[in-house]
Short mmCIF file of C-alpha atoms in Angstrom, two decimals:
data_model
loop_
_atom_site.label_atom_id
_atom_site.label_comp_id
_atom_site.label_asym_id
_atom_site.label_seq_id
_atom_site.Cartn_x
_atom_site.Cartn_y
_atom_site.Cartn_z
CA UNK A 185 65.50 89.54 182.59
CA UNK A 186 68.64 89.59 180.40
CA UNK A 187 69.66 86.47 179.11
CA UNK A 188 72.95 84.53 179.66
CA UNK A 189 75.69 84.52 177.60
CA UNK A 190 75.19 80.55 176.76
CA UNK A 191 71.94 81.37 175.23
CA UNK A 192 73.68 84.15 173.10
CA UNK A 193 76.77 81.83 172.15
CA UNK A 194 74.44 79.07 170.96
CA UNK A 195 72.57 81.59 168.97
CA UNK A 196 75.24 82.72 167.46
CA UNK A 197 76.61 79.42 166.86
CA UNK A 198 73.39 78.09 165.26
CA UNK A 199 73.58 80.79 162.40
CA UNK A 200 77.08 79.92 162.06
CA UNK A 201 76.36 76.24 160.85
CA UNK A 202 78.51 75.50 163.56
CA UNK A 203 76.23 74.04 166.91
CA UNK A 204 79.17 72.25 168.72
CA UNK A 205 81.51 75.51 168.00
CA UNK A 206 83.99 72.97 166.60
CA UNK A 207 85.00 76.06 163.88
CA UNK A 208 84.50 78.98 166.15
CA UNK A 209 86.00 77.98 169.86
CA UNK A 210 83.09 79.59 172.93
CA UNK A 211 85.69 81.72 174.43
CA UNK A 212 86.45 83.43 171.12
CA UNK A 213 82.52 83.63 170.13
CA UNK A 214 81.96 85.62 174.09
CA UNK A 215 85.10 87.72 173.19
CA UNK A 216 83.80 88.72 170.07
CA UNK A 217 80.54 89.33 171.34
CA UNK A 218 81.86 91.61 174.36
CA UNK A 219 83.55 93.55 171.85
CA UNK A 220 81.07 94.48 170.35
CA UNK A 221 78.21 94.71 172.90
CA UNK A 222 80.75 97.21 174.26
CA UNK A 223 81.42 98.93 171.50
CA UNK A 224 77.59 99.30 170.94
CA UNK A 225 76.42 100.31 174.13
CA UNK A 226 79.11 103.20 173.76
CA UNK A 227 76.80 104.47 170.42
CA UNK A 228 73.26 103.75 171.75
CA UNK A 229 73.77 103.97 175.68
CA UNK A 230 71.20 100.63 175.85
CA UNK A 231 73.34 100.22 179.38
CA UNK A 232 74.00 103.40 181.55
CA UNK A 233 75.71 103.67 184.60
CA UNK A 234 76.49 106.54 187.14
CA UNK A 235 79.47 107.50 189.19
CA UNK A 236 79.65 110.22 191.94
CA UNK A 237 82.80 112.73 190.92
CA UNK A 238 84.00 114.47 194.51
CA UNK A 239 85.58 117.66 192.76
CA UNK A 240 89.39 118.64 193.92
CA UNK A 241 89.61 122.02 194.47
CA UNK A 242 91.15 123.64 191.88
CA UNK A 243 91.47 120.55 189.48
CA UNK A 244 89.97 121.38 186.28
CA UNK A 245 90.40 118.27 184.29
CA UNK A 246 89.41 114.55 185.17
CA UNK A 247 90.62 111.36 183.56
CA UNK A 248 88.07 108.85 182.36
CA UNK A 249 90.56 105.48 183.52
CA UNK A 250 91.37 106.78 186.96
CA UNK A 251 89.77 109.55 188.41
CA UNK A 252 86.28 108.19 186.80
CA UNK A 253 85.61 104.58 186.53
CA UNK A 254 83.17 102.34 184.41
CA UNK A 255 82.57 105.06 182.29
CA UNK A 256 82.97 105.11 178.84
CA UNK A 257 82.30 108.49 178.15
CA UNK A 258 80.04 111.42 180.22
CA UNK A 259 76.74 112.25 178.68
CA UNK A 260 74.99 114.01 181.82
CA UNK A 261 76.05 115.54 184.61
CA UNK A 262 74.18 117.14 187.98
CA UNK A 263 75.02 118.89 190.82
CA UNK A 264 72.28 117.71 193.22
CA UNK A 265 69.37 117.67 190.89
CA UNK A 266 70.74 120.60 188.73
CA UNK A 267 71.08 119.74 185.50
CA UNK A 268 74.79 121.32 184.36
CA UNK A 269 74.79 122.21 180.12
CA UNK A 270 77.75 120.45 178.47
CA UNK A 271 80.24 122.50 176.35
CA UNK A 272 80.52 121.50 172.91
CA UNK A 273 83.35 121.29 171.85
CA UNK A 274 85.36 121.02 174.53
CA UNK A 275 87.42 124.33 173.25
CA UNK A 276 84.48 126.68 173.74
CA UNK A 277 85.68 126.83 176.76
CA UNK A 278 88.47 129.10 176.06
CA UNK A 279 86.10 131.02 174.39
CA UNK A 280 83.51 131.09 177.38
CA UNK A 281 86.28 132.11 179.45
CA UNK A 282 89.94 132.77 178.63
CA UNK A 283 91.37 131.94 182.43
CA UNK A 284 88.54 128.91 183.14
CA UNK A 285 92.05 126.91 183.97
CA UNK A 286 91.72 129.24 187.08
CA UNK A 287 88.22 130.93 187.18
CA UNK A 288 86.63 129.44 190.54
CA UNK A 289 83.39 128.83 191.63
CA UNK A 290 80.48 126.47 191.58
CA UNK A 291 80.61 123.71 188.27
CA UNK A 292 78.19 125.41 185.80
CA UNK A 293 79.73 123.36 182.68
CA UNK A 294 80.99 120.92 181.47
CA UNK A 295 83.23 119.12 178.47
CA UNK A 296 84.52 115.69 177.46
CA UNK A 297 88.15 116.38 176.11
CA UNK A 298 88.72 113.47 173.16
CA UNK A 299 87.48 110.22 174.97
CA UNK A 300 90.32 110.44 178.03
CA UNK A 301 89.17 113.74 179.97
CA UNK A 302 86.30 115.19 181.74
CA UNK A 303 86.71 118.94 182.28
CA UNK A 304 84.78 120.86 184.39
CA UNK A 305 84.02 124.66 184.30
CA UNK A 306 84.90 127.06 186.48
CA UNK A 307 87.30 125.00 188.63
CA UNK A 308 85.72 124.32 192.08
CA UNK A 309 86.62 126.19 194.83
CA UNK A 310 85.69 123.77 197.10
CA UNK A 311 85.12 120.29 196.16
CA UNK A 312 81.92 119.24 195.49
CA UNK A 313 79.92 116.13 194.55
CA UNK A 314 78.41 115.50 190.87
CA UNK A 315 76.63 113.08 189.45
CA UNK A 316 78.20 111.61 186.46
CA UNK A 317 76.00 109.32 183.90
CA UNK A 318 76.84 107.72 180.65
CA UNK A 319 76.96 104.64 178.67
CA UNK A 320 78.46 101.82 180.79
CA UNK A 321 81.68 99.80 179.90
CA UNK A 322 80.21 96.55 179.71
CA UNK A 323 82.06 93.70 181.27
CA UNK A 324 83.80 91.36 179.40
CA UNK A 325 82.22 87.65 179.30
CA UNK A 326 84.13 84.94 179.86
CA UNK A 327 81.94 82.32 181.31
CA UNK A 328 78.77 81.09 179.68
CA UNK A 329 76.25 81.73 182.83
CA UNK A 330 77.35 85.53 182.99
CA UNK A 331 74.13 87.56 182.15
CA UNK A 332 74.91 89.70 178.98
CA UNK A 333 74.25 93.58 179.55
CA UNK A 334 71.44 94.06 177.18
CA UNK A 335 68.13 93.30 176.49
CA UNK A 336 66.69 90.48 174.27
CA UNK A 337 66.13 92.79 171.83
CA UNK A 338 69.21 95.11 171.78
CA UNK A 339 71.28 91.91 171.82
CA UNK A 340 69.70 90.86 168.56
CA UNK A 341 71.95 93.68 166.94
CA UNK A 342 75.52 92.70 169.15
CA UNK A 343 74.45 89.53 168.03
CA UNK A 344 74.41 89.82 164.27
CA UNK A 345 77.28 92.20 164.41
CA UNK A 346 79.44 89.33 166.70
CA UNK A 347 77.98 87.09 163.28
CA UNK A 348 79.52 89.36 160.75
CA UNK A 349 82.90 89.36 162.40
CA UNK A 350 83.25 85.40 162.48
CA UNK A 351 82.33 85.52 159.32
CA UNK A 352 84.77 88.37 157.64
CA UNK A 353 87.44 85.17 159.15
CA UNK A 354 86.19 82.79 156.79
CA UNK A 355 86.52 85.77 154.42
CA UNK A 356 82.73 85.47 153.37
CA UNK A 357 82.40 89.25 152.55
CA UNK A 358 78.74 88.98 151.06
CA UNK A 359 77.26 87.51 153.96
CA UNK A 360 79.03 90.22 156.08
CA UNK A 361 77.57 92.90 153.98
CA UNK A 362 73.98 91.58 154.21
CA UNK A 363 74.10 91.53 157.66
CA UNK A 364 75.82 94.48 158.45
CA UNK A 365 72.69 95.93 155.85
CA UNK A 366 70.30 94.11 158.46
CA UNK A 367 71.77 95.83 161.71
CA UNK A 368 72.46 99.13 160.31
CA UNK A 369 68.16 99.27 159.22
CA UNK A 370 67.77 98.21 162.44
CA UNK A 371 69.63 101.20 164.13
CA UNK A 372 68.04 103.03 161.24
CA UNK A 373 71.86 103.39 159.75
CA UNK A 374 73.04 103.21 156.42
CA UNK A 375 76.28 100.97 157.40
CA UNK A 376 76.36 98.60 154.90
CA UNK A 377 77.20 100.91 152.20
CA UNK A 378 79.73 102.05 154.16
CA UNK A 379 81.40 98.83 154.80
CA UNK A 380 81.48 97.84 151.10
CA UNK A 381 81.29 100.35 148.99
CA UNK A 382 85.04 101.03 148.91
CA UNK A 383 85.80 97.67 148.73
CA UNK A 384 84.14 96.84 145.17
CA UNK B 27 94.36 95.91 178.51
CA UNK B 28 97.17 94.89 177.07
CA UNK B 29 99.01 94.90 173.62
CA UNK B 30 98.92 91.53 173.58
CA UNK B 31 94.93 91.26 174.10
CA UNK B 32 94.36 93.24 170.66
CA UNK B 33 97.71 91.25 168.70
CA UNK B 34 95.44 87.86 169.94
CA UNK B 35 92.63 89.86 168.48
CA UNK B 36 94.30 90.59 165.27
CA UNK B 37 95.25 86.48 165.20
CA UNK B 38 91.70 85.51 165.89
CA UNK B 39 89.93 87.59 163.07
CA UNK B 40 92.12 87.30 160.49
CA UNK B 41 91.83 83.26 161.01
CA UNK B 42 95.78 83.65 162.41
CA UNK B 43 96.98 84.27 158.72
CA UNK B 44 98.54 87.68 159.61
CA UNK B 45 102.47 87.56 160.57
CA UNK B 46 102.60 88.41 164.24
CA UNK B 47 105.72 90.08 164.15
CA UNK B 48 104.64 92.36 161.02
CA UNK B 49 101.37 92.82 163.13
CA UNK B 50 103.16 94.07 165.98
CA UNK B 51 104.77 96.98 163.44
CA UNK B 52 101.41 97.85 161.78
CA UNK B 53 99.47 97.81 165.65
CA UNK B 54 102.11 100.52 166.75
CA UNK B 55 101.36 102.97 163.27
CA UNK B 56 97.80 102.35 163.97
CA UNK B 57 98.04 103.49 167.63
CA UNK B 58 100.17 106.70 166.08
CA UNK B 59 97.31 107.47 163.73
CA UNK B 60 94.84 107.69 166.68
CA UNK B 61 97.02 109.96 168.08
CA UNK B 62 95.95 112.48 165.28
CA UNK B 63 92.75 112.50 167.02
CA UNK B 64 91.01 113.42 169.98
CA UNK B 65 91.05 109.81 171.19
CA UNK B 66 93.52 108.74 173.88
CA UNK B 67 93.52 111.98 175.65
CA UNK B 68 95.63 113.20 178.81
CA UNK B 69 96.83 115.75 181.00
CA UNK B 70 100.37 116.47 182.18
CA UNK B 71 101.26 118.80 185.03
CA UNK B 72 105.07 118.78 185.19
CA UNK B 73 106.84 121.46 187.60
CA UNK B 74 109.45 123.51 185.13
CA UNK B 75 112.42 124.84 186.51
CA UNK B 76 113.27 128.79 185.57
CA UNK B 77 116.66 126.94 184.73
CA UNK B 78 115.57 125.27 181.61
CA UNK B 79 115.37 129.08 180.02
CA UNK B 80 111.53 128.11 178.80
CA UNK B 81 112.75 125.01 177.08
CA UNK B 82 110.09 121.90 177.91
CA UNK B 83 111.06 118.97 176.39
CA UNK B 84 107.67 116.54 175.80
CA UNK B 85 107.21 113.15 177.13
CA UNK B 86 107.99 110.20 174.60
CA UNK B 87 104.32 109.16 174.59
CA UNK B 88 103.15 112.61 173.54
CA UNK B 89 101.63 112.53 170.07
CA UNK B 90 99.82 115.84 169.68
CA UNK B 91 99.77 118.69 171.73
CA UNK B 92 96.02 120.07 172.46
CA UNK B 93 96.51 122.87 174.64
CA UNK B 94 99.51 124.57 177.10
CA UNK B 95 99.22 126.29 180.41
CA UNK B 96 101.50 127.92 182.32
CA UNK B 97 100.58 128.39 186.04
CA UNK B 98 97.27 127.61 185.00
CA UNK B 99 97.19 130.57 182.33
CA UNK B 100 96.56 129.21 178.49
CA UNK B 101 99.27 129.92 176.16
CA UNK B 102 98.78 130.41 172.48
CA UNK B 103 100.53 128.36 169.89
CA UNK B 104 102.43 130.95 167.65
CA UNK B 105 105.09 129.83 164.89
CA UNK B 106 108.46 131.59 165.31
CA UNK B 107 107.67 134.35 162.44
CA UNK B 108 104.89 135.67 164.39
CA UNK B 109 106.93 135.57 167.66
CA UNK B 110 109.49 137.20 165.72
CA UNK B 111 106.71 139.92 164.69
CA UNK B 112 105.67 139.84 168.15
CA UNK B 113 108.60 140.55 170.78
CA UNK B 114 111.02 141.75 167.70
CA UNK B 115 114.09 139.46 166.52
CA UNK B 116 115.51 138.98 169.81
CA UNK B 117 112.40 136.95 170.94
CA UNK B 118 114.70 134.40 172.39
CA UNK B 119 116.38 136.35 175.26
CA UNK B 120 112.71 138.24 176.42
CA UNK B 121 112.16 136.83 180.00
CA UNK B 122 108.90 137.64 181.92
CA UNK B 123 105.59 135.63 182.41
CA UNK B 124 105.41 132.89 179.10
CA UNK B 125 102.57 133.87 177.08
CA UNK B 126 103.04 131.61 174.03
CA UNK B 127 104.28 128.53 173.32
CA UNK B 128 106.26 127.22 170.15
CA UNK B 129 107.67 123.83 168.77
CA UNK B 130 111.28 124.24 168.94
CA UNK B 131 112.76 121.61 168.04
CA UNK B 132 110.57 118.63 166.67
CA UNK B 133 113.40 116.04 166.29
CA UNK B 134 113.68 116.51 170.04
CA UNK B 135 110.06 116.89 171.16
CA UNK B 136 110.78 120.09 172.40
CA UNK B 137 108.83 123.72 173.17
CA UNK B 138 110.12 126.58 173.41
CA UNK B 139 108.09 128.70 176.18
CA UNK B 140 108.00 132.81 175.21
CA UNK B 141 109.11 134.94 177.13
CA UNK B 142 111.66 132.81 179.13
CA UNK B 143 109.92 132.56 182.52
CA UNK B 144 111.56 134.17 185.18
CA UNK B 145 110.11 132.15 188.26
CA UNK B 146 109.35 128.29 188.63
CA UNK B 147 105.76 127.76 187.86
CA UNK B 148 103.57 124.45 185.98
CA UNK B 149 103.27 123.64 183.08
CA UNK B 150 100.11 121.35 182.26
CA UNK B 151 99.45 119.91 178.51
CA UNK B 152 96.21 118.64 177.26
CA UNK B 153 97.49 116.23 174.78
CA UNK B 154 96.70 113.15 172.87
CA UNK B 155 99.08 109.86 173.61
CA UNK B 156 100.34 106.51 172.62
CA UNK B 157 100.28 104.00 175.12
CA UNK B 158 100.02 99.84 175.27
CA UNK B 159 96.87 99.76 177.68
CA UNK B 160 94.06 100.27 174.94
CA UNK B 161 91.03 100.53 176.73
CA UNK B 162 89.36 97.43 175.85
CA UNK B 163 86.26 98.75 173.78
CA UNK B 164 89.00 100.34 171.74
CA UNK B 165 90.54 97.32 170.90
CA UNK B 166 88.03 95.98 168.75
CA UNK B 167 88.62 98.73 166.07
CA UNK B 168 91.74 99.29 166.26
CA UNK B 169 92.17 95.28 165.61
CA UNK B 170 90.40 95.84 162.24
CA UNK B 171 92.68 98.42 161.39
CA UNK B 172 95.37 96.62 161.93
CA UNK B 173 94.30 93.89 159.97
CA UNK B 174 93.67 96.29 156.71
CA UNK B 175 97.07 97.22 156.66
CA UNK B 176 98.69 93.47 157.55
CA UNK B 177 96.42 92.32 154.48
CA UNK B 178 96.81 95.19 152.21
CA UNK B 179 101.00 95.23 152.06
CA UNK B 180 102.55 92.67 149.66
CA UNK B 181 102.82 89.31 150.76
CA UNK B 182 102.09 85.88 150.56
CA UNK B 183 98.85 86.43 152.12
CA UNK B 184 97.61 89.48 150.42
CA UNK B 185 93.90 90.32 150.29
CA UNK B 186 92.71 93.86 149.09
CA UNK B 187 89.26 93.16 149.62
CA UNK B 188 88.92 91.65 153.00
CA UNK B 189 91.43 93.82 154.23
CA UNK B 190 89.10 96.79 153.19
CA UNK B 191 86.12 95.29 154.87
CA UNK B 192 87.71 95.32 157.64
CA UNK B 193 89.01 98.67 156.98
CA UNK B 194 85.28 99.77 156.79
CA UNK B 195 84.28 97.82 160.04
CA UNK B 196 87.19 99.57 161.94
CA UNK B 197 85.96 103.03 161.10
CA UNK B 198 82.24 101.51 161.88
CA UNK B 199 83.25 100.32 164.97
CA UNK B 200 85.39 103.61 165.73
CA UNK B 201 82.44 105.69 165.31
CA UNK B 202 80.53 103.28 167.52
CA UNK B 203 82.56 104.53 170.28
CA UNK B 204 82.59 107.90 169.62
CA UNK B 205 85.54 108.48 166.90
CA UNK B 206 85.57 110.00 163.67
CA UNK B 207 88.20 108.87 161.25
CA UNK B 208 88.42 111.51 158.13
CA UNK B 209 90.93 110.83 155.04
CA UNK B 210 92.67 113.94 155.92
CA UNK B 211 94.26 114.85 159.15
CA UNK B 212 92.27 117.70 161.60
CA UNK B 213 94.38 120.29 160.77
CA UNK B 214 96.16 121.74 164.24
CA UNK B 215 94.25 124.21 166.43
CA UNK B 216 95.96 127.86 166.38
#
C-alpha cells in the first residue's frame, strides 16, 4: 500500500534537520516532491496508466494535452491484443512511406513526434479503438493524506532527489552531489558526475 | 500550468534571491531554447487560400518548423538556389500542385510554397512551439534552467557555481522526461 504524502514530508523533513518544517514550508516540500516523482516516473515508468485512443478517420497525428490525456508520453500501443511496432524516429515514417499523411488502412505503426504528438501509421480509414499505455502523469500533492504514486521503495529515490533540491536553496552543493551520487547508483546512473563535474 | 507556477518555482529554489522581473526575461529565452528541440510539439492545419500566391505566413508561437504538407502530401524543404536549379530562375511565377516549401522571408515568419498552388487546399505543419502552459513535469527543469542563467549574469547576487548545479540538474531532470539537451543545436532536417 503506498504511503501518504505526510509520511514522505516528515521524512524528508527529518533529513533536513528541519522536523517542524519551520525552514522548508509543507506545501513547498509536496511541490518539490511532485516534481520530481513526476519527472521520475516519466524515466522509469514505476506508475503506468492506459487510455483508449478512438481513431478519426483520416487524422494522422494526435496531441498528447488534448486528444490523449494523463499521458506523459506513449510507450505501447494495441489494437485489440495486437501488439503495433513503434517507429523510431518518428521520421522513418517518411521513409516507410512517402504519402503515410494519406496512405489508409488499419494502424500497423506507430511514432511519438517530440513529447506533444502521437502519430499513427497508415491513417485509419475508419476509426478504430487502441490501447494506449505509458508512464502516468502523476498528480500533484497538495494535501498531506494524498497517497503518493509510488512504492516505498521507488519513493526512496523521489525522496532523496526532493532532498537535493531543498538543499541546492541553502546552496549546500556537496551534500547535493553526494546524494545525487546515492540516487543515480541506485538507478544504476552515473548522475553525479554529471551534475558537478562542470561546476568545479 | 501556468507561467506563473514555474516563476514561483524559480522564487522557491533559488531561496527568492533571483529578480522576478529579470526571471521573467531569462524563463521566456529558456522556453525559446526548447523550441530547438523536439519538445513542445504541435500540429497546425490552416486552410490556404490560392490568393495568397503560395505565401503562408507562420503563427507567432512557431519556433521550428518539423515538417509541411500540402493537402496531406509532404513537401520538401529546399533553399532558393536549389529551387532556382529546380524550376529555372523564374521559380517564383510556376503555379501547379506545391511540391516544396522554402523560408521566404524570416523577419516575417513567412514560407514561400513552390509552385504557387493553383486551387485552395491545407496546409498542416508539424512544428515545435512556445507557449505559457508548460506542462507541469516540464516545469521542474525548465525552473533550473532558468535559475543558471538568473545566477550566472552579473549582479549583486551572482553565483557561478550554484547556478551550474542547477544547470546540471536541469539537463538531469530534462532527460528524466525524455529530453536531450546537446551544446550544439540539431542541425535542421532537409
Amino acid at each position: 500500500m503506498a504511503e501518504t504524502a505526510s509520511v514522505i514530508v516528515d521524512s524528508i523533513l527529518r533529513r533536513l534537520r528541519d522536523p517542524l518544517g519551520e525552514a522548508h514550508p509543507r506545501s513547498l516540500v509536496l511541490d518539490i516532491y511532485s516534481r520530481v516523482q513526476v519527472a521520475l516516473n516519466a524515466a522509469r515508468g514505476y506508475v503506468l496508466a492506459d487510455f483508449s485512443l478512438r481513431t478519426v478517420p483520416g487524422k494522422p497525428l494526435y496531441t498528447m494535452d488534448g486528444d490523449i490525456n494523463g499521458l506523459q508520453r506513449v510507450t505501447t500501443v494495441e489494437v485489440g491484443n495486437v501488439h503495433i511496432d513503434e517507429v523510431i524516429p518518428w521520421r522513418n515514417l517518411w521513409k516507410l512511406s512517402p504519402t503515410w499523411y494519406t496512405d489508409a488502412g488499419s494502424v500497423q505503426g506507430w511514432a511519438m513526434v517530440g513529447l506533444g504528438l502521437f502519430a499513427v501509421y497508415p491513417v485509419p480509414s475508419v476509426s478504430e479503438t487502441l490501447q494506449l499505455r505509458g508512464p502516468k502523469i502523476t498528480p500533484m500533492l497538495t494535501e498531506d493524506d494524498e497517497p503518493i504514486s509510488f512504492r516505498s521503495e521507488d519513493a526512496d529515490i523521489a525522496r532523496d532527489l526532493t532532498v537535493a533540491l531543498l538543499l541546492l536553496r541553502w546552496r549546500d552543493l556537496d551534500m547535493v552531489q553526494q546524494i545525487t551520487q546515492i540516487a543515480g547508483e541506485r538507478m544504476n546512473l552515473h548522475i553525479a558526475q554529471t551534475v558537478m563535474e562542470e561546476a568545479r | 500550468m501556468t507561467r506563473a507556477a514555474t516563476l514561483q518555482l524559480i522564487s522557491d529554489l533559488s531561496a527568492t534571491q533571483s529578480d522576478d522581473t529579470e526571471a521573467t526575461v531569462l524563463y521566456d529565452e529558456v522556453i525559446r531554447e526548447l523550441g530547438f528541440y523536439e519538445v513542445l510539439t504541435n500540429r497546425e492545419d490552416r486552410f490556404q487560400p490560392a490568393i495568397l500566391n503560395g505565401i503562408y505566413k507562420l503563427s507567432p508561437d512557431t519556433m521550428r518548423v518539423l515538417e509541411v504538407a500540402w493537402d496531406n502530401r509532404r513537401l520538401d524543404r529546399a533553399s532558393e538556389y536549389a529551387l532556382r536549379v529546380a524550376f529555372g530562375a523564374a521559380w517564383r511565377l510556376i503555379k501547379g500542385i506545391p511540391l516544396a516549401m522554402t523560408v521566404w522571408d524570416e523577419s516575417a515568419s513567412e514560407m514561400r510554397l513552390v509552385p504557387q498552388p493553383t486551387d485552395d487546399g491545407t496546409v498542416t505543419l508539424v512544428r515545435t512551439e512556445v507557449r505559457d502552459d508548460l506542462p507541469y513535469w516540464l516545469e521542474l527543469p525548465v525552473a533550473l534552467m532558468t535559475i543558471q542563467r538568473e545566477f550566472t549574469r552579473e549582479s549583486n547576487h551572482q553565483d557561478l557555481l550554484f547556478a551550474t548545479v542547477a544547470l546540471n540538474l536541469g539537463k538531469l531532470f530534462l532527460a528524466f522526461v525524455g529530453v536531450k539537451i546537446f551544446d550544439v543545436r540539431p542541425t535542421e532536417e532537409q
